[in-house]
Amino acid sequence: MTPVIPPTSTSFDTPELIRRTLAGERVPLARAISWVENEAPGSVELLDACFGASGRAFRIGVTGPPGAGKSTLVTKLALEYRGRGETVAIVAVDPTSPFSGGALLGDRVRMTELSGDPGVFIRSMATRGSMGGLAVHTAQVCDVLDAAGFQRILIETVGVGQSELEVAQTADTTAVVLVPESGDAVQAMKAGLMEIADVFVINKADREGAERAAFAIRSALELRAHPTEWRIPVHMTVASQAGGVPELVDRFEEHLVFLRDTGRLEERRRARLEQRLTDLLQARLWSGFRARVGDEAWREQLAALASRQATPHQAAEKLAGK
Amino acid sequence: MTPVIPPTSTSFDTPELIRRTLAGERVPLARAISWVENEAPGSVELLDACFGASGRAFRIGVTGPPGAGKSTLVTKLALEYRGRGETVAIVAVDPTSPFSGGALLGDRVRMTELSGDPGVFIRSMATRGSMGGLAVHTAQVCDVLDAAGFQRILIETVGVGQSELEVAQTADTTAVVLVPESGDAVQAMKAGLMEIADVFVINKADREGAERAAFAIRSALELRAHPTEWRIPVHMTVASQAGGVPELVDRFEEHLVFLRDTGRLEERRRARLEQRLTDLLQARLWSGFRARVGDEAWREQLAALASRQATPHQAAEKLAGK
């Protein structure tokens, strides 16, 4: 196996980067994550090594509508976990931001509170790679952090769209963060968050209407077609003052125990792995197909479509025949 | 061509449904849309016929965060267009809702204001079909409505996630609706709405902070890396009282003229068609691949993944080899 020197690196060959990443060294770790994000030449080898060494970390997804205070909450959660002696990695995912301004902003806040602690690692992600969507990349980055020995990984996603749900679902436990404004609570159903939440958090609970929002969510949970064994808690926090954060961490740890004892942890992780395999294969199939078809035939069919000489279905038939 | 009687229909064969849908009859039209949503046996033939007869309608996407008042605004827009003598179809898309409660709610409001007008057709969609995602289905349903002769199609999407952006981008013109609370304005950048908005709307502009929000958006627009020829308007409305709605319709029509005169309309429609073709082919490739691989080999690789005997990359390699 000859060492590969990817363009993004002048200082590491692949085996060295893998060894030092698995040893938990920060600089190689940061570089390793960049390899994954950029799909650098050595990244497959790196990912294979990290996947083998992963599976120990507890991955917690934190999602919810913009403005719910997720960045602050995640920062306080990290501090609480540190207080309990756990090492923590934060992955802030911003699928739609072109300049991931949000994530950067969140990081700046975090820096002041978490900087200098070797037990904390913070990373922002906004890139969507060719090998499947952002969810795949997030899961891969979490594998690297997991393999590097971080015990708790907090995955923070912005927004309430499909891709955010997918990212949140790379986690073992998913917390949905809302604010008292009842609108959010009602919209939570719309946004499909009811289906993915293991824990509901009403942040900024010192604001008016927190109790009402909690009630709305609890009622909505009662109405679900398929109630779960796990009684989904609706927990209030005031993240800016770390209010309710220790109790929220307790809820997370309780859910982890529940998942382990009921075999659900393995079940969920199997389902996630199946999704990752699917994403990888779909991306691979498509690039292979496009290479096979070639640009000329592709352009031909597009022209036929634009002139209404072919329908999408007919054009697909033609190209799929190749 | 032998007529196909799909299970969802007892009263129409395919040629008759096509003929009467193209003639703009409401009942067949509603049935035709159901065929598309359910991918009924006759739907391909139907879609081919409708695609050929489509391209005349002006498609306007209306998106933005939950609670921005999109349903009300879209209703008032429909009324304004009706006042100008245009026929209007409303497609309310709710990608994440399991029981599309939101869309239904919006419809109930609309019913009272638009009911009984043969020049208006309202449809809610929440299903994600096998042939590509919701965006494909939305575009197909719009083709049907277009072919049925509706002159303006208002596509309303809930939320600010990736799938909503994709749906919004099946339109010729995309309006992004926000509320005065400045948070939304700032979050708009995060949500990538800046990239897709042809028109910005501050709804509920009678609330405090509307001017500030408009200013924030205008400033953000100034800061864009790639400013466009079209000067994106930031328009204020109070949809509940139809305030600013006629002027908003003027903005839409101005944008349509701009798109036509600059050739951008054809450009955009070509890009949309390419996306649709891609979605169709990807779905087709995947179903073909899974059938080829078979369940046993699939389960084998999943087991290897779960036991960490294979990595996602290795499992993908094995299966893709088949």
XYZ file of C-alpha atoms in Angstrom:
644
model
C 0.000 0.000 0.000
C 1.850 3.096 -1.212
C 1.174 6.241 0.767
C -0.983 8.758 -1.076
C -0.239 12.463 -0.667
C -3.487 14.306 -1.354
C -3.358 17.888 -2.647
C -4.832 19.208 0.594
C -1.908 17.872 2.561
C 1.804 18.543 2.413
C 2.636 17.252 5.858
C 0.920 13.843 6.209
C 0.901 10.640 4.229
C -2.209 8.497 4.602
C -0.950 5.838 7.044
C 0.538 8.495 9.305
C -2.618 10.589 9.216
C -4.713 7.519 10.057
C -2.422 6.493 12.924
C -2.308 9.942 14.474
C -6.040 10.561 13.963
C -6.879 7.304 15.741
C -4.501 8.445 18.491
C -6.717 11.512 18.890
C -4.158 14.167 17.891
C -6.011 17.389 17.098
C -4.107 18.676 14.068
C -4.177 15.380 12.176
C -7.828 14.985 13.190
C -8.740 18.357 11.703
C -6.859 17.435 8.548
C -8.566 14.045 8.403
C -11.985 15.692 8.515
C -10.969 17.997 5.665
C -9.949 14.940 3.661
C -13.391 13.468 4.210
C -15.141 16.720 3.303
C -13.050 17.166 0.161
C -13.104 13.476 -0.706
C -9.323 13.641 -0.931
C -7.427 10.688 -2.447
C -6.584 9.131 0.905
C -10.056 9.613 2.363
C -11.452 6.168 1.501
C -8.563 4.409 3.231
C -8.931 6.799 6.158
C -12.682 6.225 6.401
C -12.278 2.456 6.283
C -9.820 2.644 9.173
C -12.041 5.010 11.179
C -15.202 2.986 10.558
C -13.492 -0.082 12.003
C -12.540 1.859 15.129
C -15.923 3.591 15.520
C -19.165 2.669 17.255
C -18.204 3.700 20.778
C -19.406 7.318 20.751
C -22.964 8.303 21.653
C -24.242 10.545 18.855
C -26.851 13.159 19.739
C -28.618 15.142 17.017
C -29.945 18.604 17.901
C -32.309 20.115 15.354
C -35.179 22.562 15.113
C -36.258 25.767 13.371
C -33.823 28.651 12.874
C -33.628 30.986 15.847
C -34.410 28.340 18.466
C -31.018 28.877 20.113
C -29.500 25.557 19.132
C -25.908 26.820 19.019
C -26.086 28.170 22.549
C -27.806 25.046 23.834
C -25.247 22.761 22.214
C -22.442 24.807 23.755
C -23.956 24.450 27.233
C -24.557 20.746 26.664
C -20.874 20.363 25.805
C -19.883 22.195 28.996
C -22.177 19.969 31.069
C -20.746 16.815 29.516
C -17.233 18.100 30.159
C -18.220 18.639 33.769
C -19.164 14.961 33.852
C -15.784 13.999 32.481
C -16.905 13.059 28.970
C -15.010 14.249 25.899
C -17.242 16.050 23.391
C -17.176 16.768 19.666
C -19.562 19.293 18.110
C -20.474 19.003 14.440
C -22.441 22.052 13.258
C -24.137 21.253 9.967
C -25.610 23.963 7.771
C -26.917 22.241 4.653
C -28.292 25.241 2.842
C -25.940 28.032 3.780
C -23.719 29.074 0.880
C -21.220 30.743 3.195
C -22.307 28.848 6.325
C -22.489 32.203 8.075
C -24.731 30.680 10.722
C -22.346 27.963 11.717
C -19.458 30.397 11.882
C -21.469 32.718 14.063
C -22.343 29.867 16.396
C -18.695 28.876 16.524
C -17.574 32.345 17.486
C -19.885 32.218 20.494
C -18.615 28.762 21.372
C -14.958 29.653 21.041
C -15.090 31.907 24.054
C -16.674 29.252 26.272
C -15.007 26.088 25.058
C -11.667 27.280 23.714
C -8.513 25.703 25.014
C -10.251 22.576 26.309
C -8.514 19.584 24.705
C -11.577 17.481 25.549
C -13.702 19.449 23.089
C -13.505 19.494 19.310
C -15.706 21.787 17.170
C -16.274 21.505 13.452
C -18.640 23.241 11.032
C -19.813 21.568 7.828
C -21.684 22.990 4.891
C -20.300 21.094 1.923
C -22.367 18.542 0.069
C -20.086 15.953 -1.505
C -20.481 13.897 -4.646
C -20.632 10.606 -2.721
C -24.167 11.002 -1.496
C -25.597 13.981 0.332
C -24.617 15.865 3.432
C -25.971 13.134 5.695
C -23.331 10.732 4.364
C -20.561 13.260 4.969
C -21.836 13.985 8.455
C -21.914 10.304 9.344
C -18.370 9.902 7.984
C -17.080 12.876 9.967
C -18.737 11.441 13.066
C -16.968 8.118 12.395
C -13.651 9.975 12.374
C -14.440 11.792 15.630
C -15.726 8.560 17.137
C -12.555 6.720 16.120
C -10.485 9.585 17.539
C -12.020 8.749 20.909
C -14.621 11.438 21.542
C -17.313 9.959 23.799
C -20.219 12.268 22.975
C -20.842 13.777 19.551
C -23.347 16.622 19.308
C -24.662 17.043 15.763
C -26.315 20.438 15.366
C -28.395 21.069 12.239
C -30.042 24.265 11.068
C -33.595 24.343 9.749
C -36.458 21.889 9.547
C -36.268 20.576 6.001
C -35.780 17.092 4.651
C -31.991 17.264 4.525
C -31.846 18.467 8.137
C -34.049 15.540 9.175
C -31.720 13.179 7.336
C -28.688 14.634 9.090
C -30.397 14.507 12.480
C -31.181 10.863 11.834
C -27.514 9.930 11.573
C -27.577 10.292 15.382
C -28.489 7.717 18.045
C -30.745 10.196 19.832
C -32.445 13.207 18.291
C -33.492 16.293 20.240
C -35.879 18.765 18.625
C -35.511 22.317 19.951
C -38.407 24.762 19.767
C -39.233 28.121 21.319
C -42.333 29.100 23.304
C -44.031 30.890 20.403
C -46.762 28.304 19.920
C -46.451 28.650 16.166
C -43.286 26.605 16.306
C -44.979 23.884 18.297
C -47.791 23.532 15.807
C -45.409 23.802 12.876
C -43.337 21.031 14.405
C -45.928 18.552 13.223
C -45.901 20.013 9.749
C -42.149 19.791 9.662
C -42.291 16.107 10.456
C -40.237 16.636 13.606
C -42.731 14.602 15.603
C -41.514 11.517 13.786
C -37.839 11.975 14.617
C -37.838 13.516 18.117
C -36.659 11.355 21.015
C -36.606 14.425 23.252
C -38.407 17.739 22.805
C -36.788 20.874 24.168
C -38.549 24.167 24.678
C -35.643 26.587 24.811
C -35.943 30.228 25.908
C -38.493 28.831 28.363
C -38.305 32.048 30.401
C -40.351 33.613 27.624
C -44.113 33.798 27.795
C -46.046 30.805 26.489
C -43.507 28.086 27.301
C -46.028 26.046 29.296
C -48.602 26.431 26.539
C -46.098 25.272 23.906
C -45.127 22.260 26.016
C -48.791 21.391 26.421
C -49.365 21.683 22.656
C -46.503 19.296 21.961
C -47.575 16.820 24.636
C -51.090 16.821 23.188
C -49.719 16.290 19.695
C -47.627 13.398 21.013
C -50.760 11.852 22.545
C -52.439 11.990 19.136
C -49.728 10.072 17.303
C -50.803 7.032 15.344
C -47.870 4.948 16.612
C -46.863 5.849 20.174
C -43.457 4.515 21.208
C -42.307 2.586 24.289
C -40.021 5.492 25.115
C -42.071 8.272 26.668
C -40.789 11.320 24.742
C -39.986 14.014 27.306
C -40.829 17.659 26.632
C -38.081 19.480 28.518
C -37.668 23.201 29.169
C -34.350 25.020 29.027
C -32.991 28.553 29.206
C -29.749 27.776 27.420
C -28.381 31.312 27.726
C -28.160 30.692 31.501
C -27.635 26.927 31.174
C -31.035 26.508 32.853
C -32.320 22.941 32.612
C -29.214 21.776 30.780
C -28.002 19.230 33.376
C -31.491 17.691 33.411
C -31.498 17.603 29.606
C -28.220 15.698 29.648
C -29.869 13.299 32.120
C -32.688 12.749 29.585
C -30.150 11.994 26.857
C -28.303 9.497 29.018
C -31.598 7.869 30.045
C -32.486 7.482 26.386
C -29.102 5.919 25.667
C -29.730 3.350 28.418
C -33.214 2.700 27.004
C -31.807 2.199 23.509
C -29.155 -0.213 24.786
C -31.436 -2.234 27.044
C -34.108 -2.696 24.394
C -31.704 -3.478 21.550
C -32.944 -0.363 19.776
C -29.462 1.125 19.602
C -28.212 -1.672 17.388
C -31.468 -1.609 15.407
C -31.150 2.118 14.722
C -27.498 1.878 13.824
C -28.269 -0.915 11.372
C -30.930 1.251 9.733
C -28.476 4.171 9.500
C -25.863 1.939 7.934
C -28.364 0.719 5.365
C -29.151 4.312 4.470
C -25.451 5.133 4.132
C -24.891 2.145 1.897
C -27.861 3.196 -0.231
C -26.589 6.772 -0.568
C -23.108 5.616 -1.536
C -24.432 3.194 -4.135
C -26.874 5.671 -5.645
C -24.148 8.262 -6.089
C -21.874 5.619 -7.605
C -24.566 4.319 -9.965
C -25.288 7.809 -11.210
C -21.702 8.807 -11.943
C -21.236 5.504 -13.754
C -24.389 6.029 -15.764
C -23.516 9.568 -16.819
C -20.057 8.442 -17.922
C -21.624 5.623 -19.937
C -24.224 7.836 -21.629
C -21.799 10.615 -22.477
C -22.509 14.298 -22.966
C -23.659 14.217 -26.561
C -26.553 11.805 -26.070
C -27.460 13.699 -22.918
C -27.568 17.050 -24.731
C -29.574 15.461 -27.551
C -32.306 14.339 -25.186
C -32.347 17.692 -23.394
C -32.878 19.441 -26.723
C -35.704 17.026 -27.553
C -37.256 17.781 -24.162
C -36.966 21.547 -24.553
C -38.624 21.389 -27.967
C -41.337 19.074 -26.582
C -40.342 16.441 -29.180
C -39.749 14.033 -26.309
C -41.353 13.805 -22.875
C -39.263 13.295 -19.723
C -40.388 9.683 -19.632
C -39.443 9.083 -23.273
C -36.059 10.765 -22.865
C -35.369 8.660 -19.768
C -36.295 5.504 -21.715
C -33.900 6.413 -24.529
C -30.970 7.151 -22.221
C -31.587 4.202 -19.907
C -31.409 1.929 -22.966
C -27.750 2.815 -23.396
C -52.966 1.588 -27.672
C -55.356 -0.392 -25.497
C -57.055 1.608 -22.756
C -55.788 0.838 -19.261
C -58.213 0.874 -16.357
C -56.165 1.733 -13.255
C -57.360 0.541 -9.848
C -57.987 4.121 -8.692
C -60.528 4.596 -11.457
C -63.752 2.848 -12.242
C -65.219 5.568 -14.429
C -62.448 6.582 -16.850
C -60.235 4.775 -19.306
C -56.916 6.442 -20.089
C -57.713 8.055 -23.467
C -60.972 9.459 -22.134
C -59.321 10.806 -18.993
C -56.607 12.422 -21.111
C -59.098 13.984 -23.520
C -61.331 15.372 -20.781
C -58.374 16.568 -18.666
C -56.955 18.473 -21.619
C -60.445 19.922 -22.111
C -60.165 21.308 -18.580
C -63.016 19.339 -16.999
C -62.664 19.478 -13.228
C -63.580 15.951 -12.194
C -61.333 14.224 -14.731
C -58.603 16.728 -13.851
C -58.790 15.855 -10.163
C -58.675 12.167 -11.074
C -55.723 12.750 -13.411
C -53.749 14.394 -10.610
C -54.481 11.433 -8.352
C -53.181 9.115 -11.074
C -49.944 11.107 -11.161
C -49.627 11.121 -7.375
C -50.287 7.381 -7.137
C -48.281 6.563 -10.246
C -51.334 4.683 -11.537
C -50.964 2.445 -14.616
C -52.260 5.065 -17.041
C -50.219 7.908 -15.542
C -47.243 7.683 -17.909
C -49.471 7.958 -20.963
C -51.362 10.783 -19.284
C -48.164 12.639 -18.385
C -46.776 12.292 -21.888
C -49.961 13.810 -23.291
C -50.005 16.626 -20.732
C -46.304 17.400 -21.164
C -46.880 17.910 -24.874
C -49.726 20.324 -24.161
C -47.929 22.205 -21.377
C -45.566 25.185 -21.311
C -48.169 27.933 -21.494
C -48.818 28.502 -17.786
C -46.724 30.889 -15.667
C -45.597 28.973 -12.580
C -44.988 30.953 -9.405
C -43.377 29.338 -6.362
C -44.177 30.760 -2.928
C -41.950 29.541 -0.130
C -40.610 30.635 3.247
C -40.475 29.598 6.903
C -43.536 28.135 8.642
C -45.878 30.747 10.048
C -45.091 33.399 7.429
C -48.703 33.386 6.250
C -48.087 31.785 2.878
C -51.513 30.117 2.624
C -53.335 33.402 3.177
C -51.058 35.252 0.791
C -51.482 32.629 -1.929
C -55.251 32.816 -1.519
C -55.217 36.589 -1.949
C -52.896 36.285 -4.924
C -55.354 33.882 -6.530
C -58.202 36.343 -5.930
C -56.170 39.183 -7.463
C -55.332 37.111 -10.524
C -58.986 36.151 -10.886
C -59.854 39.842 -10.777
C -57.473 40.281 -13.716
C -59.244 37.535 -15.608
C -56.557 34.852 -15.282
C -57.426 31.290 -14.323
C -55.435 30.056 -11.314
C -54.368 26.696 -9.927
C -52.954 26.385 -6.407
C -50.656 23.488 -5.553
C -49.956 23.349 -1.806
C -46.947 21.127 -1.182
C -46.095 19.852 2.279
C -43.052 17.594 1.902
C -42.563 16.602 5.507
C -46.052 16.451 6.924
C -47.217 12.904 7.595
C -50.863 13.928 7.697
C -50.365 17.165 5.715
C -52.394 18.873 8.416
C -50.897 22.181 7.409
C -51.972 22.016 3.806
C -55.448 20.917 4.784
C -55.730 23.784 7.227
C -54.659 26.233 4.536
C -57.225 24.739 2.191
C -60.053 25.147 4.651
C -59.307 28.858 4.831
C -59.144 29.033 1.056
C -62.359 27.141 0.497
C -64.432 29.937 1.929
C -62.832 32.579 -0.267
C -62.317 30.718 -3.526
C -65.002 28.059 -3.501
C -67.382 27.825 -6.419
C -65.094 29.697 -8.814
C -64.562 27.443 -11.842
C -61.496 29.527 -12.726
C -59.683 28.283 -9.597
C -58.393 24.797 -8.845
C -56.804 23.886 -5.493
C -54.760 20.805 -4.744
C -52.679 19.689 -1.750
C -49.761 17.307 -2.125
C -47.737 15.503 0.485
C -46.845 12.203 -1.129
C -43.325 11.402 -2.199
C -43.433 8.970 -5.115
C -40.997 6.284 -6.130
C -40.182 8.005 -9.436
C -37.958 10.665 -7.957
C -38.829 12.987 -5.126
C -41.655 15.368 -4.444
C -40.231 17.959 -6.836
C -40.803 15.561 -9.748
C -44.380 14.934 -8.704
C -45.015 18.635 -8.269
C -43.670 19.407 -11.725
C -45.820 16.620 -13.170
C -48.958 17.864 -11.436
C -48.181 21.367 -12.722
C -47.881 19.930 -16.249
C -51.373 18.481 -15.882
C -52.813 21.776 -14.622
C -50.907 23.646 -17.329
C -52.257 21.316 -20.014
C -55.761 21.730 -18.557
C -55.469 25.400 -19.389
C -54.788 27.165 -16.093
C -52.843 30.353 -16.831
C -51.203 30.930 -13.461
C -50.045 28.145 -11.150
C -49.182 29.091 -7.578
C -46.936 26.490 -5.942
C -46.925 26.917 -2.172
C -44.314 25.036 -0.145
C -43.955 24.747 3.613
C -40.615 25.131 5.335
C -37.122 26.173 4.301
C -35.305 22.893 3.765
C -33.636 21.387 0.748
C -36.733 19.621 -0.555
C -38.776 22.821 -0.287
C -36.120 24.672 -2.256
C -36.249 21.972 -4.903
C -40.014 22.231 -5.141
C -39.891 26.027 -5.291
C -37.402 25.734 -8.116
C -39.835 23.870 -10.317
C -41.435 27.319 -10.777
C -40.595 30.074 -13.282
C -40.575 32.713 -10.566
C -39.935 32.129 -6.874
C -41.196 34.383 -4.109
C -39.736 34.029 -0.613
C -42.117 35.110 2.146
C -40.782 36.271 5.513
C -42.207 38.094 8.518
C -40.907 41.250 10.187
C -39.196 39.436 13.057
C -35.658 40.186 11.937
C -34.558 36.694 12.869
C -36.285 35.362 9.793
C -34.552 37.875 7.589
C -31.126 36.902 8.857
C -32.006 33.219 8.807
C -33.055 33.614 5.184
C -29.404 33.620 4.238
C -28.767 30.506 6.262
C -31.655 28.782 4.590
C -30.185 29.507 1.193
C -33.321 31.409 0.221
C -31.184 34.277 -1.038
C -30.109 32.068 -3.910
C -33.590 31.201 -5.105
C -35.638 34.361 -4.449
C -36.777 36.411 -7.455
C -39.033 38.430 -5.185
C -38.866 38.883 -1.423
C -42.096 39.439 0.484
C -42.325 40.733 4.034
C -45.777 39.606 5.030
C -47.583 40.778 8.183
C -45.854 44.089 7.420
C -48.209 45.877 9.816
C -46.182 44.311 12.599
C -43.284 46.129 14.192
C -39.886 45.766 12.511
C -41.072 45.338 8.916
C -38.914 48.207 7.650
C -35.931 46.870 9.571
C -36.409 43.402 8.103
C -36.701 44.807 4.572
C -33.511 46.780 5.141
C -31.709 43.671 6.416
C -32.705 41.732 3.302
C -31.781 44.568 0.951
C -28.381 44.819 2.637
C -27.892 41.077 2.345
C -28.813 41.287 -1.340
C -26.211 44.020 -1.830
C -23.597 41.704 -0.324
C -24.219 38.831 -2.723
C -21.235 37.517 -4.619
C -23.169 37.331 -7.892
C -25.773 40.099 -8.225
C -28.316 39.481 -10.963
C -29.603 41.720 -13.778
C -33.050 41.490 -12.233
C -33.224 43.828 -9.259
C -34.859 41.575 -6.640
C -37.703 43.558 -5.079
C -38.376 43.395 -1.342
C -42.124 43.903 -1.177
C -44.354 44.353 1.875
C -47.787 42.793 2.236
C -50.519 42.423 4.839
C -52.102 39.372 3.250
C -54.887 39.110 5.838
C -56.262 42.381 4.400
C -54.898 41.797 0.891
C -52.608 44.787 1.503
C -49.900 45.086 -1.142
C -51.179 42.051 -3.035
C -52.039 43.803 -6.333
C -48.559 45.352 -6.364
C -47.029 41.942 -5.651
C -48.863 40.507 -8.649
C -47.420 43.405 -10.665
C -43.913 42.377 -9.536
C -44.581 38.785 -10.627
C -45.795 39.875 -14.046
C -42.818 42.234 -14.437
C -40.508 39.326 -13.667
C -42.269 37.164 -16.248
C -41.702 39.862 -18.870
C -38.055 40.124 -17.810
C -37.606 36.346 -18.078
C -39.172 36.293 -21.537
C -37.308 39.283 -22.921
C -33.924 38.075 -21.730
C -34.395 34.455 -22.788
C -34.073 33.460 -19.140
C -37.479 31.792 -19.127
C -36.403 29.205 -21.668
C -33.019 28.868 -19.923
C -34.670 28.162 -16.574
C -37.158 25.743 -18.030
C -34.364 23.840 -19.728
C -32.521 23.571 -16.396
C -35.710 22.336 -14.693
C -36.226 19.719 -17.386
C -32.662 18.509 -16.967
C -33.282 18.117 -13.237
C -36.497 16.206 -13.871
C -34.767 13.889 -16.310
C -32.005 13.300 -13.755
C -34.491 12.511 -10.974
C -36.411 10.076 -13.158
C -33.271 8.276 -14.267
C -31.798 8.055 -10.763
C -34.980 6.495 -9.423
C -35.052 4.090 -12.356
C -31.380 3.128 -11.965
C -31.862 2.411 -8.289
C -34.914 0.188 -8.639
C -33.129 -1.716 -11.411
C -30.030 -2.125 -9.288
C -31.894 -3.390 -6.227
C -33.778 -5.925 -8.332
C -30.460 -7.104 -9.835
C -28.686 -7.411 -6.490
C -31.514 -9.227 -4.756
C -32.387 -9.236 -1.074
C -30.032 -11.964 0.071
C -26.805 -10.287 -1.086
C -28.138 -7.024 0.297
C -28.806 -8.530 3.739
C -25.400 -10.216 3.685
C -23.603 -6.903 3.230
C -25.737 -5.214 5.875
C -24.778 -7.918 8.358
C -21.110 -7.472 7.451
C -21.499 -3.721 8.012
C -23.244 -4.118 11.355
C -20.496 -6.447 12.594
C -17.819 -4.047 11.272
C -16.459 -6.869 9.064
C -17.004 -4.619 6.058
C -16.956 -0.822 5.751
C -19.659 1.070 3.827
C -17.185 1.584 1.000
C -16.267 -2.115 0.856
C -19.914 -3.223 0.986
C -20.751 -0.796 -1.833
C -17.856 -2.190 -3.892
C -19.086 -5.760 -3.413
C -22.678 -4.990 -4.351
C -21.810 -2.697 -7.259
C -19.725 -5.537 -8.695
C -22.901 -7.561 -9.219
